[in-house]
């Protein structure tokens, strides 16, 4: 393995590990790779002969497909291991399973896990790069990076942008990583949600403004990130139902009028249309939800490249 | 994407979209690709760097493996998405799921779906080629094309062949696509099945002769296509059981004596031996059932090539 | 297909098919391939354009991943078919399913099956190489070969080594293949387990010494192979529980003092820590359990290479 980039962490667990310059490097590299996905031949030989293991301990078809596509576009081989329904981890600890995977000599381990801290735990114990593809309600750094790329592309820069994040802030790894990344890149962040979905100390911990109503967060915002409501997990526990949530926090055409002119709408997907936003907003020109998916592949290509086989110079990718 | 072949449809939904000349082009291309599967190196770089998504909303290991093998022999990358058991479509419409897949920039979408019309619906809304791998009881065009290739190889030409199709004509997408393709290519088609498995107007709609007994359909036929009885779906509803079906419609050695000399037997697989045909017929020299599987890979290579990256000239594949 | 190596069997069902010289050839080839997994570019073009089908009729994530990694490192394409949960074999016999797979023209069939004899049955009827990846309680030849490689690397040679195998000897395919391979390569083999896990005639059939207590088997042994206890299958039937088994047969630090100096510990994985061995033994310097995983990829690369595309000379792999 070549030497890592100056100061680049071995693992990517969350965005608090990266400096503003490093995040910019990821976004710049992603921008170059995004162009690859638009070519006739959508493939570069950057990771030819490398093996990327996708270890998904929690079901996530979208994120897995995005990483798998990213790895293949870099010419890497992939092994997808979903521990649910497999015999991978019978009677074994997570660490032992990971050490067994490692003994097959992969070049990177992408891990999605239901338990917060699992990727960090493995990263500290394994010699290969570990990329967090989402762990419990802790972090989802690649989602935050693709959100940053999408905002930068739409608005030129993240610095100074007013960004609202609406939904279950307290239990969302997307919200946590987004807040970390956005504030680091100079955005002004407001979060909004029902009191049961906000945790004390959010404002101080992340440097964001906190609202229990949607309107003041949306007022004048350049961008809004609507979080997915886990309808399947909520069954009446945290809020009085999807209809009520939608009425108070959902993004409809009336509420979009509060936003700044040219504001954009993001969502980590899949959208519950009619809950987090109306179909009209989903289909509106400001909705960048599918662009986020495209950017997800590009960001993951950039990270795999930077972490598995960092280039000597920044001239990436060669045409 | 290069310009499509003259008059070639963007999507392949059913054979009624193709002219006799276009079907012949598919079969000629498939014949050339079939030779690739017999080489030491079973691979051509035709779709190198392309991504083919196999979106199987209905379980079908065989068809998926055939498309996957075809794509890999053309050097394409593949992503297999089976929506059952995945988190792909939680709370999303089919179209939104497909748009999300599309945002990862695949070059073709192969779709198997339980609902008739799903591939057509997506094809009209998405910019990439959509290939129907079977939709409800509507159509299964690649199965019909591989049947046509198998018949042409065995008999020299499809024109003038007397072909019997026996089984559940009314509910079989294989029967529908076979009837369409065979009649278009000049075969004389007879269909036979119990009245509950025939629909009014079949004769007029497809230009076939309809029988409620097997014998008149088999009489003098050059080829017979035995349809699979969905034992798991039938539980006493449409007919009085597999044993009775087999006695009246199953192909045994006695009934094969009604066929023309040198007649051939096809079946889309998997065969319920002892129901649609006896083991003796299955193993007989005229049984081309495994040849159909081989031809399935070749036909799907041809279609992927013609639809994703149509060659300038017809000189395919290069040795 | 090129001519097979002199006297090399078409299929690998168990180690009794191979001579001592042939086993040595596999281990030598594996040693060369092992070096490939340590390179920057972990891939050689030996099986480029070949298709390896992994037909796993019984769940086994580890063995499948090992074969898949091995095939990809040789540049082969792979198709993984797991019959559980697939529609592959609905109403079909194993042979028919295999013939259908074969009609897609794979270059090798790797099969794991719950029924002893299934790989041999298919091998006799199909023209492609069939590799047994474990069949019932019959044989697991690639596991035995990776154990032999691990022992040879650790000890210089297998000849003359005193090797103890402890556990359910009677029902373990690993034990059977290990006994066959070890005795053939000149090791002195002792097996130990509770009487219910030993079968009469073991000593005569395999040329091993049989003990019902662990201590005499471990006494002075250069290596010990601890078998996995199938806790999920045992529910009180064969022995009075994991705790009792562990007390009498488990390897703890005290029992390792019976072994010869520098003795090594093997286990086919996954280890039930605290049952077959204590965590201390698992983590001890003599434990080669993860090295076995690494060697598993190398041995399977060697076998795929030797059986699918045997080289003219022994100069493999080219740098």
Coordinates of N, CA and C in Angstrom, one line a residue, chain A residues 120-244:
Chain A
X120 N -15.7 2.3 13.8 CA -14.6 2.8 14.5 C -13.8 1.7 15.2
X121 N -14.6 0.8 15.9 CA -14.0 -0.3 16.6 C -13.2 -1.2 15.7
X122 N -13.7 -1.5 14.5 CA -12.9 -2.3 13.5 C -11.7 -1.5 13.0
X123 N -12.0 -0.3 12.7 CA -10.9 0.5 12.1 C -9.7 0.6 13.0
X124 N -9.9 0.7 14.3 CA -8.8 0.7 15.2 C -8.0 -0.6 15.3
X125 N -8.6 -1.7 14.9 CA -8.0 -3.0 15.1 C -7.5 -3.7 13.8
X126 N -7.9 -3.1 12.6 CA -7.6 -3.7 11.3 C -6.7 -2.8 10.5
X127 N -5.7 -3.5 9.8 CA -4.8 -2.6 9.1 C -5.3 -2.0 7.8
X128 N -6.5 -2.4 7.3 CA -7.0 -1.8 6.0 C -7.9 -0.7 6.3
X129 N -8.1 0.2 5.3 CA -9.0 1.3 5.4 C -10.4 0.8 5.7
X130 N -11.1 1.4 6.6 CA -12.5 1.0 7.0 C -13.3 2.3 6.6
X131 N -14.4 2.1 5.8 CA -15.2 3.2 5.5 C -16.6 3.0 6.1
X132 N -17.1 3.9 6.8 CA -18.4 3.8 7.5 C -19.5 4.1 6.5
X133 N -20.3 3.1 6.3 CA -21.5 3.3 5.4 C -22.7 3.5 6.1
X134 N -22.6 4.0 7.4 CA -23.7 4.2 8.3 C -23.7 3.3 9.4
X135 N -23.6 3.9 10.7 CA -23.6 3.0 11.9 C -24.6 3.5 12.9
X136 N -25.6 2.7 13.1 CA -26.7 3.1 14.1 C -27.1 4.5 13.9
X137 N -27.3 5.2 15.0 CA -27.7 6.6 14.8 C -26.5 7.6 15.0
X138 N -25.3 7.0 14.7 CA -24.1 7.8 14.9 C -23.7 8.6 13.7
X139 N -23.3 8.0 12.6 CA -22.8 8.8 11.5 C -23.0 8.2 10.2
X140 N -23.0 9.0 9.1 CA -23.2 8.5 7.7 C -22.4 9.5 6.9
X141 N -21.0 9.4 7.0 CA -20.2 10.5 6.4 C -20.3 10.5 4.9
X142 N -20.5 9.4 4.2 CA -20.6 9.5 2.7 C -21.8 10.2 2.3
X143 N -22.9 10.0 3.1 CA -24.1 10.8 2.8 C -23.9 12.3 2.9
X144 N -23.2 12.7 4.0 CA -23.0 14.1 4.2 C -22.1 14.6 3.1
X145 N -21.1 13.8 2.6 CA -20.2 14.3 1.5 C -21.0 14.5 0.2
X146 N -21.9 13.6 0.0 CA -22.7 13.7 -1.3 C -23.6 14.9 -1.2
X147 N -24.1 15.2 0.0 CA -25.0 16.4 0.2 C -24.1 17.6 0.0
X148 N -22.9 17.6 0.5 CA -22.0 18.8 0.3 C -21.7 19.0 -1.2
X149 N -21.4 17.9 -1.9 CA -21.1 18.0 -3.3 C -22.4 18.6 -4.0
X150 N -23.5 18.1 -3.7 CA -24.8 18.5 -4.4 C -25.0 20.0 -4.1
X151 N -24.8 20.4 -2.9 CA -25.0 21.9 -2.5 C -24.0 22.7 -3.2
X152 N -22.7 22.3 -3.2 CA -21.6 23.1 -3.9 C -21.9 23.2 -5.3
X153 N -22.3 22.1 -6.0 CA -22.6 22.2 -7.4 C -23.8 23.1 -7.7
X154 N -24.8 23.1 -6.8 CA -26.0 23.9 -7.1 C -25.8 25.4 -6.8
X155 N -25.0 25.6 -5.8 CA -24.9 27.0 -5.2 C -23.5 27.6 -5.4
X156 N -22.5 26.8 -6.0 CA -21.2 27.4 -6.1 C -20.3 27.2 -5.0
X157 N -20.8 27.3 -3.8 CA -20.0 27.2 -2.5 C -21.0 26.8 -1.4
X158 N -20.5 26.2 -0.4 CA -21.3 25.9 0.8 C -21.1 27.0 1.8
X159 N -20.0 27.7 1.7 CA -19.8 28.8 2.7 C -20.9 29.8 2.7
X160 N -21.4 30.1 3.8 CA -22.4 31.2 3.9 C -23.9 30.7 3.6
X161 N -24.0 29.5 3.1 CA -25.3 29.0 2.7 C -26.2 28.8 4.0
X162 N -27.4 29.2 3.9 CA -28.3 28.9 5.0 C -29.1 27.6 4.7
X163 N -28.8 26.6 5.6 CA -29.3 25.2 5.3 C -30.2 24.8 6.4
X164 N -31.4 24.4 6.1 CA -32.4 23.8 7.1 C -32.4 22.3 7.0
X165 N -32.3 21.7 8.2 CA -32.5 20.2 8.2 C -33.7 19.9 9.0
X166 N -34.7 19.2 8.5 CA -36.0 19.0 9.1 C -36.3 17.5 9.3
X167 N -36.7 17.2 10.5 CA -37.0 15.8 10.8 C -36.6 15.3 12.1
X168 N -36.2 14.0 12.2 CA -35.8 13.4 13.4 C -34.3 13.6 13.6
X169 N -34.0 14.8 14.1 CA -32.6 15.2 14.2 C -31.9 14.3 15.2
X170 N -32.5 14.0 16.3 CA -31.9 13.3 17.4 C -31.4 11.9 17.1
X171 N -32.2 11.2 16.2 CA -31.9 9.8 16.0 C -31.4 9.5 14.6
X172 N -31.0 10.6 13.8 CA -30.6 10.4 12.4 C -29.1 10.6 12.3
X173 N -28.5 9.5 11.8 CA -27.0 9.6 11.5 C -26.8 10.6 10.3
X174 N -27.8 10.7 9.4 CA -27.6 11.6 8.3 C -27.6 13.0 8.9
X175 N -28.5 13.4 9.8 CA -28.5 14.7 10.4 C -27.2 15.0 11.1
X176 N -26.7 14.1 11.8 CA -25.5 14.3 12.6 C -24.3 14.6 11.7
X177 N -24.1 13.7 10.6 CA -23.0 13.9 9.7 C -23.2 15.2 8.9
X178 N -24.4 15.5 8.5 CA -24.7 16.7 7.7 C -24.4 17.9 8.6
X179 N -24.8 18.0 9.8 CA -24.5 19.1 10.7 C -23.0 19.3 10.8
X180 N -22.3 18.2 11.1 CA -20.8 18.3 11.2 C -20.2 18.9 10.0
X181 N -20.6 18.3 8.8 CA -19.9 18.7 7.6 C -20.3 20.1 7.1
X182 N -21.6 20.4 7.3 CA -22.1 21.8 6.8 C -21.4 22.9 7.6
X183 N -21.4 22.7 9.0 CA -20.8 23.7 9.8 C -19.3 23.9 9.5
X184 N -18.7 22.7 9.4 CA -17.2 22.8 9.1 C -16.9 23.5 7.7
X185 N -17.8 23.4 6.8 CA -17.6 24.0 5.5 C -18.2 25.4 5.4
X186 N -18.7 25.9 6.6 CA -19.1 27.3 6.7 C -20.5 27.7 6.4
X187 N -21.4 26.7 6.4 CA -22.8 26.9 6.3 C -23.4 27.4 7.6
X188 N -24.5 28.1 7.5 CA -25.3 28.4 8.7 C -26.4 27.4 8.8
X189 N -26.5 26.6 9.8 CA -27.4 25.5 9.8 C -28.5 25.7 10.9
X190 N -29.7 25.4 10.4 CA -30.9 25.4 11.3 C -31.5 24.0 11.3
X191 N -31.9 23.5 12.4 CA -32.6 22.2 12.4 C -33.9 22.4 13.0
X192 N -34.9 21.6 12.6 CA -36.2 21.7 13.1 C -36.9 20.3 13.2
X193 N -37.7 20.1 14.2 CA -38.4 18.8 14.4 C -39.2 18.9 15.6
X194 N -40.1 17.9 15.8 CA -40.8 17.9 17.1 C -39.9 17.7 18.2
X195 N -40.3 18.2 19.4 CA -39.4 18.1 20.6 C -38.9 16.7 20.8
X196 N -39.7 15.7 20.6 CA -39.2 14.3 20.8 C -38.1 13.9 19.9
X197 N -37.9 14.7 18.8 CA -36.9 14.3 17.8 C -35.7 15.3 17.9
X198 N -35.7 16.1 19.0 CA -34.5 17.0 19.2 C -33.9 16.6 20.5
X199 N -32.6 16.6 20.6 CA -31.9 16.3 21.9 C -31.4 17.6 22.5
X200 N -31.3 17.6 23.8 CA -30.8 18.8 24.5 C -29.3 18.9 24.1
X201 N -28.9 20.1 23.9 CA -27.4 20.4 23.7 C -27.1 20.3 22.2
X202 N -28.0 20.1 21.3 CA -27.7 20.1 19.9 C -27.1 21.4 19.4
X203 N -27.6 22.5 19.9 CA -27.2 23.8 19.5 C -25.7 24.0 19.8
X204 N -25.3 23.6 21.0 CA -24.0 23.8 21.5 C -23.0 22.8 20.8
X205 N -23.5 21.5 20.8 CA -22.6 20.5 20.3 C -22.2 20.7 18.8
X206 N -23.2 21.1 18.0 CA -22.9 21.2 16.6 C -22.8 22.6 16.0
X207 N -23.2 23.6 16.9 CA -23.1 25.0 16.4 C -24.3 25.3 15.4
X208 N -25.5 24.8 15.7 CA -26.6 25.0 14.9 C -27.7 25.7 15.6
X209 N -28.7 26.3 14.9 CA -29.9 26.8 15.6 C -31.0 25.8 15.6
X210 N -31.7 25.7 16.7 CA -32.7 24.6 16.8 C -34.1 25.2 16.9
X211 N -35.1 24.6 16.2 CA -36.4 25.1 16.2 C -37.4 23.9 16.3
X212 N -38.5 24.1 17.0 CA -39.5 23.1 17.1 C -40.6 23.2 16.1
X213 N -40.5 24.3 15.3 CA -41.4 24.5 14.2 C -40.6 24.6 12.9
X214 N -41.2 24.2 11.8 CA -40.5 24.2 10.5 C -40.3 25.6 10.0
X215 N -41.3 26.5 10.2 CA -41.3 27.8 9.5 C -40.0 28.6 9.8
X216 N -39.6 28.8 11.0 CA -38.4 29.7 11.2 C -37.2 29.1 10.7
X217 N -37.1 27.8 10.6 CA -35.9 27.1 10.0 C -35.9 27.3 8.5
X218 N -37.1 27.3 7.9 CA -37.2 27.4 6.4 C -37.0 28.8 5.9
X219 N -37.4 29.8 6.8 CA -37.4 31.2 6.4 C -36.1 31.6 5.8
X220 N -36.1 31.9 4.5 CA -34.9 32.5 3.9 C -33.8 31.4 3.6
X221 N -34.1 30.2 3.9 CA -33.0 29.1 3.7 C -32.7 29.0 2.2
X222 N -31.4 28.7 1.9 CA -31.0 28.5 0.5 C -31.2 27.0 0.1
X223 N -31.2 26.2 1.2 CA -31.4 24.7 0.9 C -32.1 24.1 2.1
X224 N -32.8 23.0 1.8 CA -33.5 22.3 2.9 C -33.2 20.8 2.7
X225 N -32.8 20.2 3.8 CA -32.6 18.7 3.8 C -33.7 18.1 4.6
X226 N -34.6 17.4 3.9 CA -35.7 16.7 4.6 C -35.3 15.3 5.0
X227 N -35.3 15.0 6.2 CA -34.9 13.6 6.6 C -36.0 12.6 6.4
X228 N -35.6 11.4 6.2 CA -36.6 10.3 6.0 C -37.2 10.0 7.4
X229 N -38.6 9.9 7.4 CA -39.3 9.4 8.6 C -39.3 7.9 8.5
X230 N -38.8 7.2 9.5 CA -38.8 5.7 9.4 C -40.2 5.3 9.9
X231 N -41.1 5.3 8.9 CA -42.5 4.9 9.3 C -42.6 3.5 9.9
X232 N -41.7 2.6 9.4 CA -41.7 1.3 9.9 C -41.2 1.2 11.3
X233 N -40.5 2.2 11.8 CA -40.0 2.1 13.2 C -40.8 2.9 14.2
X234 N -41.7 3.8 13.6 CA -42.3 4.8 14.5 C -43.6 4.4 15.2
X235 N -44.3 3.5 14.6 CA -45.6 3.0 15.1 C -46.1 3.7 16.3
X236 N -46.4 4.9 16.2 CA -47.0 5.6 17.3 C -46.2 6.0 18.5
X237 N -44.9 5.8 18.4 CA -44.1 6.0 19.6 C -43.7 7.5 19.7
X238 N -43.0 8.0 18.7 CA -42.5 9.3 18.9 C -43.4 10.5 18.5
X239 N -44.3 10.2 17.6 CA -45.2 11.3 17.1 C -46.5 10.7 16.7
X240 N -47.5 11.6 16.7 CA -48.9 11.1 16.5 C -49.2 10.6 15.1
X241 N -48.3 10.3 14.3 CA -48.6 9.7 13.1 C -48.1 10.5 11.9
X242 N -48.0 9.9 10.8 CA -47.5 10.5 9.6 C -48.3 11.7 9.1
X243 N -49.6 11.6 9.2 CA -50.4 12.7 8.8 C -50.2 14.0 9.5
X244 N -50.1 13.8 10.9 CA -49.8 14.9 11.7 C -48.4 15.5 11.4

